[in-house]
CSV table of C-alpha atoms in Angstrom, one decimal:
chain,number,residue,atom,x,y,z
A,16,MET,CA,24.0,19.1,-35.7
A,17,SER,CA,21.7,19.8,-32.7
A,18,LYS,CA,19.9,17.1,-30.9
A,19,SER,CA,16.1,16.9,-31.2
A,20,PRO,CA,14.4,18.1,-28.0
A,21,ALA,CA,13.2,15.3,-25.6
A,22,VAL,CA,9.5,14.7,-25.6
A,23,ALA,CA,8.0,16.4,-22.5
A,24,PRO,CA,6.2,14.1,-20.2
A,25,ARG,CA,2.5,14.5,-20.2
A,26,GLN,CA,-0.3,13.6,-17.8
A,27,LEU,CA,-2.4,10.4,-18.2
A,28,PRO,CA,-5.1,11.2,-20.8
A,29,ASP,CA,-8.7,10.4,-20.2
A,30,SER,CA,-8.7,8.2,-23.4
A,31,ALA,CA,-6.1,5.9,-21.8
A,32,LEU,CA,-8.1,5.5,-18.6
A,33,ARG,CA,-11.1,4.6,-20.5
A,34,PHE,CA,-9.3,2.1,-22.8
A,35,VAL,CA,-7.6,0.3,-20.0
A,36,GLY,CA,-10.9,0.1,-18.1
A,37,PHE,CA,-12.5,-1.4,-21.2
A,38,LEU,CA,-9.6,-3.8,-21.7
A,39,ALA,CA,-9.6,-5.1,-18.1
A,40,PHE,CA,-13.2,-6.1,-18.2
A,41,PHE,CA,-13.1,-7.5,-21.7
A,42,ASP,CA,-10.5,-10.0,-20.6
A,43,ARG,CA,-12.2,-10.8,-17.3
A,44,TYR,CA,-15.5,-11.6,-19.0
A,45,GLY,CA,-14.2,-13.1,-22.3
A,46,THR,CA,-13.7,-16.7,-21.1
A,47,PRO,CA,-17.2,-17.7,-19.8
A,48,PRO,CA,-19.0,-17.3,-23.2
A,49,MET,CA,-16.5,-19.8,-24.8
A,50,PHE,CA,-16.7,-22.6,-22.2
A,51,VAL,CA,-18.2,-25.0,-24.8
A,52,ALA,CA,-15.8,-23.9,-27.6
A,53,LEU,CA,-12.8,-24.6,-25.2
A,54,SER,CA,-14.1,-28.0,-24.3
A,55,LEU,CA,-14.5,-29.0,-27.9
A,56,SER,CA,-11.3,-27.5,-29.2
A,57,THR,CA,-8.9,-28.7,-26.4
A,58,ALA,CA,-8.4,-31.6,-24.1
A,59,LEU,CA,-10.4,-29.8,-21.4
A,60,SER,CA,-13.7,-30.9,-20.0
A,61,LEU,CA,-16.5,-28.4,-19.5
A,62,SER,CA,-15.9,-28.4,-15.7
A,63,GLN,CA,-12.2,-27.7,-16.4
A,64,ALA,CA,-13.0,-24.8,-18.6
A,65,VAL,CA,-15.1,-23.4,-15.8
A,66,GLU,CA,-12.1,-23.9,-13.4
A,67,LEU,CA,-10.0,-21.6,-15.6
A,68,VAL,CA,-12.3,-18.7,-14.7
A,69,ALA,CA,-12.2,-19.8,-11.0
A,70,GLY,CA,-8.4,-19.7,-11.0
A,71,TYR,CA,-8.4,-16.4,-12.9
A,72,SER,CA,-10.9,-14.8,-10.5
A,73,LEU,CA,-9.1,-16.1,-7.4
A,74,LEU,CA,-5.7,-14.5,-8.3
A,75,TYR,CA,-7.6,-11.4,-9.6
A,76,ALA,CA,-9.1,-10.9,-6.1
A,77,LEU,CA,-6.1,-12.1,-4.0
A,78,GLY,CA,-3.7,-9.8,-5.9
A,79,GLN,CA,-5.6,-6.6,-5.0
A,80,PRO,CA,-3.9,-5.9,-1.6
A,81,LEU,CA,-0.4,-6.7,-3.1
A,82,TRP,CA,-1.0,-4.2,-6.0
A,83,GLY,CA,-2.2,-1.5,-3.6
A,84,LEU,CA,0.9,-1.8,-1.5
A,85,LEU,CA,3.2,-1.8,-4.5
A,86,SER,CA,1.3,1.2,-5.9
A,87,ASP,CA,1.7,3.2,-2.7
A,88,ARG,CA,5.4,2.3,-2.5
A,89,PHE,CA,6.6,2.6,-6.1
A,90,GLY,CA,4.0,4.7,-7.8
A,91,ARG,CA,0.8,4.3,-9.9
A,92,LEU,CA,2.3,4.4,-13.4
A,93,THR,CA,5.0,1.9,-12.4
A,94,VAL,CA,2.4,-0.6,-11.3
A,95,LEU,CA,0.2,0.1,-14.3
A,96,ARG,CA,3.0,-0.4,-16.8
A,97,CYS,CA,4.3,-3.6,-15.1
A,98,ALA,CA,0.7,-5.0,-14.9
A,99,LEU,CA,0.1,-4.2,-18.6
A,100,LEU,CA,3.3,-6.0,-19.6
A,101,GLY,CA,2.5,-9.0,-17.4
A,102,ALA,CA,-1.1,-9.1,-18.8
A,103,ALA,CA,0.2,-9.1,-22.4
A,104,LEU,CA,2.7,-11.9,-21.7
A,105,GLY,CA,0.0,-13.9,-19.7
A,106,ALA,CA,-2.5,-13.5,-22.5
A,107,ILE,CA,0.0,-14.6,-25.1
A,108,ALA,CA,1.0,-17.6,-22.9
A,109,SER,CA,-2.7,-18.6,-22.7
A,110,THR,CA,-2.7,-19.3,-26.4
A,111,LEU,CA,0.3,-21.7,-26.3
A,112,PHE,CA,-1.3,-24.5,-24.2
A,113,THR,CA,-4.2,-26.9,-24.5
A,114,SER,CA,-3.5,-29.0,-21.5
A,115,PHE,CA,-5.4,-28.1,-18.3
A,116,LEU,CA,-2.6,-27.5,-15.8
A,117,ALA,CA,-0.6,-25.3,-18.1
A,118,LEU,CA,-3.6,-23.3,-19.2
A,119,LEU,CA,-4.8,-22.9,-15.7
A,120,ILE,CA,-1.5,-21.5,-14.6
A,121,ALA,CA,-1.4,-19.1,-17.6
A,122,ARG,CA,-4.9,-17.9,-17.0
A,123,ALA,CA,-4.4,-17.5,-13.2
A,124,LEU,CA,-1.3,-15.4,-13.8
A,125,THR,CA,-3.1,-13.4,-16.4
A,126,GLY,CA,-5.9,-12.7,-13.8
A,127,LEU,CA,-3.3,-11.6,-11.3
A,128,MET,CA,-2.0,-9.0,-13.8
A,129,PHE,CA,-5.3,-7.8,-15.1
A,130,GLY,CA,-6.5,-7.5,-11.5
A,131,ALA,CA,-4.1,-4.6,-11.0
A,132,LEU,CA,-5.6,-2.4,-13.8
A,133,TYR,CA,-9.0,-1.2,-12.4
A,134,PRO,CA,-8.0,-0.4,-8.8
A,135,THR,CA,-4.9,1.5,-10.2
A,136,LEU,CA,-7.2,3.5,-12.5
A,137,LEU,CA,-9.4,4.4,-9.5
A,138,THR,CA,-6.4,5.5,-7.5
A,139,LEU,CA,-5.1,7.7,-10.4
A,140,LEU,CA,-8.5,9.3,-10.6
A,141,GLY,CA,-8.3,10.0,-6.9
A,142,ASP,CA,-4.8,11.4,-7.3
A,143,THR,CA,-5.6,13.6,-10.3
A,144,ARG,CA,-9.3,14.6,-10.1
A,145,VAL,CA,-11.4,16.4,-7.6
A,146,GLY,CA,-15.1,17.2,-7.3
A,147,LEU,CA,-17.2,17.1,-10.5
A,148,ALA,CA,-14.1,16.0,-12.6
A,149,LYS,CA,-13.7,12.9,-10.3
A,150,ALA,CA,-17.3,12.0,-10.5
A,151,ARG,CA,-17.3,12.3,-14.3
A,152,GLY,CA,-14.2,10.3,-14.6
A,153,LEU,CA,-15.7,7.5,-12.4
A,154,SER,CA,-18.8,7.5,-14.5
A,155,ASP,CA,-16.8,7.3,-17.7
A,156,LEU,CA,-14.8,4.4,-16.2
A,157,GLN,CA,-18.1,2.6,-15.4
A,158,ILE,CA,-19.3,3.1,-19.0
A,159,PHE,CA,-16.2,1.8,-20.7
A,160,SER,CA,-15.8,-1.2,-18.2
A,161,SER,CA,-19.4,-2.1,-18.9
A,162,LEU,CA,-18.8,-1.8,-22.6
A,163,GLY,CA,-15.9,-4.2,-22.2
A,164,THR,CA,-18.1,-6.6,-20.3
A,165,THR,CA,-20.9,-6.4,-22.9
A,166,LEU,CA,-18.7,-6.8,-25.9
A,167,ALA,CA,-16.9,-9.8,-24.4
A,168,THR,CA,-20.3,-11.4,-23.6
A,169,LEU,CA,-21.6,-10.9,-27.0
A,170,VAL,CA,-18.6,-11.7,-29.2
A,171,ALA,CA,-16.2,-14.0,-27.4
A,172,GLY,CA,-18.3,-17.1,-27.9
A,173,ALA,CA,-18.8,-16.3,-31.6
A,174,ILE,CA,-15.1,-15.7,-32.2
A,175,ALA,CA,-14.1,-18.9,-30.4
A,176,THR,CA,-16.7,-20.9,-32.3
A,177,SER,CA,-16.3,-19.5,-35.8
A,178,ILE,CA,-12.6,-18.5,-35.8
A,179,ASP,CA,-10.3,-19.7,-32.9
A,180,TRP,CA,-10.5,-19.5,-29.1
A,181,ARG,CA,-6.9,-18.3,-29.1
A,182,LEU,CA,-8.0,-15.0,-30.6
A,183,VAL,CA,-10.2,-14.2,-27.6
A,184,PHE,CA,-7.0,-14.3,-25.5
A,185,LEU,CA,-4.8,-12.5,-28.1
A,186,LEU,CA,-7.0,-9.5,-28.5
A,187,PRO,CA,-6.4,-8.3,-24.9
A,188,ALA,CA,-2.7,-9.0,-25.4
A,189,PHE,CA,-2.6,-6.6,-28.3
A,190,GLY,CA,-4.7,-4.1,-26.3
A,191,ALA,CA,-2.3,-4.2,-23.4
A,192,ILE,CA,0.6,-3.6,-25.8
A,193,ALA,CA,-1.2,-0.6,-27.3
A,194,ALA,CA,-1.9,0.7,-23.9
A,195,LEU,CA,1.7,0.4,-22.9
A,196,TRP,CA,2.7,2.3,-26.1
A,197,SER,CA,0.3,5.1,-25.3
A,198,LEU,CA,1.8,5.5,-21.8
A,199,ARG,CA,5.4,5.8,-23.0
A,200,HIS,CA,5.6,9.6,-22.4
A,201,VAL,CA,3.2,9.8,-19.5
A,202,ALA,CA,4.6,11.2,-16.2
A,203,GLU,CA,3.8,9.8,-12.8
A,204,PRO,CA,1.0,12.1,-11.4
A,205,GLN,CA,1.8,14.5,-8.5
A,206,ARG,CA,0.1,13.3,-5.3
A,207,GLU,CA,-0.9,15.5,-2.4
A,208,GLN,CA,1.7,16.1,0.2
A,209,THR,CA,0.5,13.8,2.9
A,210,THR,CA,2.5,11.5,5.1
A,211,ARG,CA,2.4,8.0,3.8
A,212,ASN,CA,0.8,5.7,6.4
A,213,PHE,CA,-0.2,2.2,5.2
A,214,LYS,CA,-1.9,1.5,8.6
A,215,ALA,CA,-4.5,4.2,7.6
A,216,ALA,CA,-5.9,1.7,5.2
A,217,PHE,CA,-7.0,-0.4,8.2
A,218,GLY,CA,-8.6,2.3,10.3
A,219,ARG,CA,-12.2,1.9,11.6
A,220,GLU,CA,-13.7,3.9,8.8
A,221,ASN,CA,-11.9,1.8,6.3
A,222,LEU,CA,-12.9,-1.5,7.7
A,223,LEU,CA,-16.5,-0.5,7.9
A,224,LEU,CA,-16.4,0.7,4.2
A,225,TYR,CA,-14.9,-2.7,3.3
A,226,ALA,CA,-17.7,-4.5,5.1
A,227,VAL,CA,-20.4,-2.4,3.2
A,228,VAL,CA,-18.8,-3.0,-0.1
A,229,PHE,CA,-18.6,-6.7,0.6
A,230,LEU,CA,-22.4,-6.7,0.8
A,231,GLU,CA,-22.6,-4.4,-2.2
A,232,GLY,CA,-20.5,-6.7,-4.3
A,233,GLY,CA,-22.7,-9.6,-3.4
A,234,LEU,CA,-25.8,-7.8,-4.6
A,235,LEU,CA,-24.4,-5.9,-7.6
A,236,MET,CA,-22.1,-8.5,-9.0
A,237,GLY,CA,-22.9,-11.8,-7.3
A,238,PHE,CA,-26.7,-11.8,-8.0
A,239,LEU,CA,-26.2,-10.4,-11.5
A,240,THR,CA,-24.6,-13.6,-12.6
A,241,TYR,CA,-28.0,-15.3,-12.2
A,242,ILE,CA,-29.8,-13.0,-14.8
A,243,VAL,CA,-28.9,-15.1,-17.9
A,244,PRO,CA,-29.6,-18.5,-16.3
A,245,ALA,CA,-32.9,-17.1,-14.9
A,246,LEU,CA,-33.8,-15.9,-18.5
A,247,GLN,CA,-32.9,-19.4,-19.9
A,248,SER,CA,-35.1,-21.0,-17.2
A,249,VAL,CA,-38.2,-19.2,-18.6
A,250,GLY,CA,-37.5,-20.4,-22.1
A,251,MET,CA,-35.2,-17.8,-23.6
A,252,GLY,CA,-32.5,-19.3,-25.9
A,253,ILE,CA,-28.8,-18.9,-25.0
A,254,TRP,CA,-28.3,-16.0,-27.5
A,255,LEU,CA,-31.5,-14.2,-26.7
A,256,ALA,CA,-30.8,-14.6,-22.9
A,257,GLY,CA,-27.3,-13.1,-23.4
A,258,VAL,CA,-28.7,-10.1,-25.3
A,259,LEU,CA,-31.4,-9.4,-22.7
A,260,GLY,CA,-28.8,-9.8,-19.9
A,261,CYS,CA,-26.9,-6.9,-21.6
A,262,GLY,CA,-29.7,-4.7,-20.3
A,263,PHE,CA,-27.2,-4.3,-17.4
A,264,ALA,CA,-24.8,-2.5,-19.7
A,265,ILE,CA,-27.5,-0.1,-21.0
A,266,GLY,CA,-28.5,0.6,-17.4
A,267,VAL,CA,-24.8,1.5,-16.6
A,268,ILE,CA,-24.6,3.8,-19.6
A,269,LEU,CA,-27.8,5.6,-19.0
A,270,GLY,CA,-27.2,5.6,-15.3
A,271,ALA,CA,-23.8,7.2,-15.8
A,272,ARG,CA,-25.4,9.9,-18.0
A,273,PHE,CA,-28.1,10.5,-15.3
A,274,MET,CA,-25.3,10.7,-12.7
A,275,ARG,CA,-23.8,13.8,-14.4
A,276,ILE,CA,-27.2,15.5,-13.8
A,277,LEU,CA,-27.3,14.4,-10.2
A,278,VAL,CA,-23.7,15.2,-9.1
A,279,PRO,CA,-24.0,19.0,-9.1
A,280,ARG,CA,-27.4,18.8,-7.2
A,281,PHE,CA,-26.9,16.2,-4.5
A,282,SER,CA,-24.2,15.2,-1.9
A,283,ARG,CA,-22.5,11.9,-2.2
A,284,THR,CA,-24.6,10.6,0.8
A,285,TRP,CA,-27.7,11.4,-1.3
A,286,LEU,CA,-26.2,9.7,-4.3
A,287,ILE,CA,-25.5,6.6,-2.4
A,288,GLY,CA,-29.1,6.6,-1.2
A,289,ILE,CA,-30.6,7.2,-4.6
A,290,GLY,CA,-28.5,4.4,-6.2
A,291,GLY,CA,-29.3,2.1,-3.3
A,292,LEU,CA,-33.0,2.7,-3.8
A,293,ILE,CA,-32.7,1.9,-7.5
A,294,LEU,CA,-30.9,-1.3,-6.5
A,295,THR,CA,-33.8,-2.2,-4.1
A,296,LEU,CA,-36.3,-1.6,-6.9
A,297,SER,CA,-34.3,-3.7,-9.2
A,298,PHE,CA,-34.8,-6.9,-7.3
A,299,ALA,CA,-38.6,-6.3,-6.7
A,300,PRO,CA,-40.0,-7.5,-10.1
A,301,SER,CA,-37.8,-10.7,-10.1
A,302,ALA,CA,-38.7,-11.4,-6.5
A,303,LEU,CA,-42.4,-11.4,-7.4
A,304,TRP,CA,-42.5,-12.8,-10.9
A,305,SER,CA,-40.5,-15.3,-12.9
A,306,SER,CA,-40.6,-13.8,-16.4
A,307,ALA,CA,-38.3,-12.6,-19.1
A,308,VAL,CA,-39.6,-9.0,-18.6
A,309,ALA,CA,-39.0,-9.1,-14.8
A,310,TYR,CA,-35.4,-10.4,-15.2
A,311,THR,CA,-34.6,-7.9,-17.9
A,312,VAL,CA,-35.9,-5.0,-15.8
A,313,THR,CA,-33.7,-6.3,-12.9
A,314,ALA,CA,-30.6,-6.4,-15.1
A,315,PHE,CA,-31.2,-2.8,-16.4
A,316,LEU,CA,-31.8,-1.4,-12.9
A,317,ILE,CA,-28.8,-3.2,-11.4
A,318,GLY,CA,-26.7,-1.5,-14.1
A,319,ALA,CA,-28.2,1.9,-13.2
A,320,ALA,CA,-27.6,1.3,-9.5
A,321,ASN,CA,-24.0,0.3,-10.4
A,322,ALA,CA,-23.5,3.6,-12.2
A,323,ILE,CA,-24.9,5.8,-9.4
A,324,MET,CA,-24.4,4.0,-6.1
A,325,HIS,CA,-21.1,2.1,-6.8
A,326,SER,CA,-19.4,5.0,-8.5
A,327,SER,CA,-20.2,7.1,-5.4
A,328,MET,CA,-18.8,4.4,-3.2
A,329,GLN,CA,-15.7,4.4,-5.4
A,330,GLY,CA,-15.3,8.1,-4.8
A,331,TRP,CA,-15.6,7.6,-1.1
A,332,ALA,CA,-12.9,4.9,-1.2
A,333,THR,CA,-10.5,7.3,-2.9
A,334,GLU,CA,-10.9,9.9,-0.1
A,335,VAL,CA,-11.3,7.9,3.1
A,336,ALA,CA,-7.5,7.5,3.7
A,337,PRO,CA,-5.4,9.6,1.3
A,338,GLN,CA,-2.2,8.5,3.2
A,339,ALA,CA,-2.8,5.0,1.8
A,340,ARG,CA,-5.1,5.6,-1.1
A,341,ALA,CA,-3.9,2.8,-3.4
A,342,THR,CA,-3.9,0.2,-0.5
A,343,THR,CA,-7.4,1.3,0.5
A,344,VAL,CA,-8.7,1.2,-3.1
A,345,SER,CA,-7.2,-2.3,-3.6
A,346,PHE,CA,-8.8,-3.7,-0.4
A,347,PHE,CA,-12.1,-2.0,-1.5
A,348,VAL,CA,-11.9,-3.8,-4.8
A,349,PHE,CA,-11.0,-7.1,-3.1
A,350,ALA,CA,-14.0,-6.8,-0.7
A,351,LEU,CA,-16.2,-6.1,-3.7
A,352,PHE,CA,-15.1,-9.3,-5.6
A,353,PHE,CA,-15.0,-11.4,-2.5
A,354,GLY,CA,-18.5,-10.3,-1.7
A,355,ALA,CA,-19.6,-11.3,-5.2
A,356,SER,CA,-18.0,-14.8,-4.9
A,357,ALA,CA,-19.5,-15.3,-1.4
A,358,ALA,CA,-23.0,-14.4,-2.6
A,359,THR,CA,-22.8,-16.8,-5.6
A,360,TYR,CA,-21.5,-19.6,-3.5
A,361,LEU,CA,-24.1,-19.2,-0.7
A,362,THR,CA,-27.0,-19.2,-3.2
A,363,ALA,CA,-25.7,-21.8,-5.6
A,364,ASP,CA,-28.0,-24.5,-4.2
A,365,LEU,CA,-31.0,-22.3,-4.8
A,366,ALA,CA,-29.9,-21.6,-8.4
A,367,GLU,CA,-29.4,-25.4,-9.0
A,368,GLN,CA,-33.0,-25.9,-7.9
A,369,GLY,CA,-34.1,-23.1,-10.2
A,370,ASN,CA,-35.4,-20.9,-7.3
A,371,TYR,CA,-34.4,-17.6,-8.9
A,372,THR,CA,-37.3,-15.7,-7.4
A,373,GLN,CA,-36.1,-16.7,-4.0
A,374,ILE,CA,-32.6,-15.5,-4.8
A,375,PHE,CA,-33.8,-12.1,-5.9
A,376,ALA,CA,-36.1,-11.9,-2.9
A,377,ILE,CA,-33.0,-12.3,-0.7
A,378,GLY,CA,-31.4,-9.5,-2.8
A,379,PHE,CA,-34.4,-7.3,-2.2
A,380,TRP,CA,-34.2,-7.5,1.6
A,381,LEU,CA,-30.5,-7.2,1.8
A,382,SER,CA,-30.5,-4.2,-0.5
A,383,ILE,CA,-32.7,-2.4,2.0
A,384,LEU,CA,-30.1,-3.2,4.7
A,385,LEU,CA,-27.3,-2.0,2.4
A,386,VAL,CA,-28.8,1.4,1.5
A,387,ALA,CA,-29.6,2.1,5.2
A,388,VAL,CA,-26.1,1.2,6.5
A,389,ALA,CA,-24.1,2.8,3.6
A,390,THR,CA,-25.9,6.1,3.7
A,391,TRP,CA,-25.6,6.4,7.5
A,392,LEU,CA,-21.9,5.4,7.5
A,393,HIS,CA,-21.1,8.0,4.8
A,394,ALA,CA,-23.0,10.7,6.5
A,395,HIS,CA,-21.3,9.9,9.8
A,396,TRP,CA,-17.9,9.9,8.1
A,397,TYR,CA,-18.5,13.1,6.2
A,398,ALA,CA,-19.6,14.9,9.3
A,399,LYS,CA,-16.2,14.4,10.8
A,400,GLN,CA,-14.3,15.7,7.8
A,401,PRO,CA,-12.6,19.2,8.2
A,402,ILE,CA,-14.4,21.9,6.2
């Protein structure tokens, strides 16, 4: 009796990239909407529930350089599979405890594992896509990560309140297991034949890129966290403020579609400039007026800028040092989240005083600086590339 033929290895499908991107952001943004439910259902205080997110975010960011080094050393799929397994175990462990210390450790380790997913996806796109295909892949990743953020924002609190907070942690665990199953026959992608050189991730161009994306992270992600509190400050209820804040996701989705029209017509330098201009315009209404309309417009335009400018910056990150692509992308993502944290920390006193118009005015002026520096640096870098 003949043996059945072995299943031929296949390349990573687009559907898997999109699903893992969705999953990573659903878990990342699933805890904040259920702060109150956690404090009511466990022994945690509200401040301790907030600290769970802080611990998650800290290891999420600090793990980026480690994952990049491991990915360049052992392969992208190896890291992706290990991270998905660890994410599933961490998410399941998060449902087993109600005491603060144990739950903090479980959530922090889960953040470490989920933190590997998005930069590894970016690196895989850099390895397996070029030109228009890469730009479209990055746009799709933006859309599905935004959908993960939006769905978590809208349903996590309701699930925790009406069913059980543990289910919010279990859903990403099931998703990670499903993703692992879908990758069982996927082959490690072929990478271009370049000499591996980890030091290339710390060259002058890379360090300048990290500095630019640090500022971009502060504006795109750090200031975005103030949209919902700002909406509440002008009388919107918690639910309505959350719905209006999801204008960010609509902006990402429409911006990603618009990006497909722009990519064949403009260079990446121009795309960074166009996205940066949209980002500058996004802060203008909220810097001038304190109103629900102004804050909703700001959320929508930040989303559009994210889809156009940030996806172009991601493409740049995958090309600036092919010899150490995963390490570069990981430090890129680390700089992004570190910038977001720094911006939130530095403006926390203004937020406590309710000075949201001043916060967005700072964003307006800094975004002008960002677009000028980012476009000039990319044009300067691109001019030195071999034809």
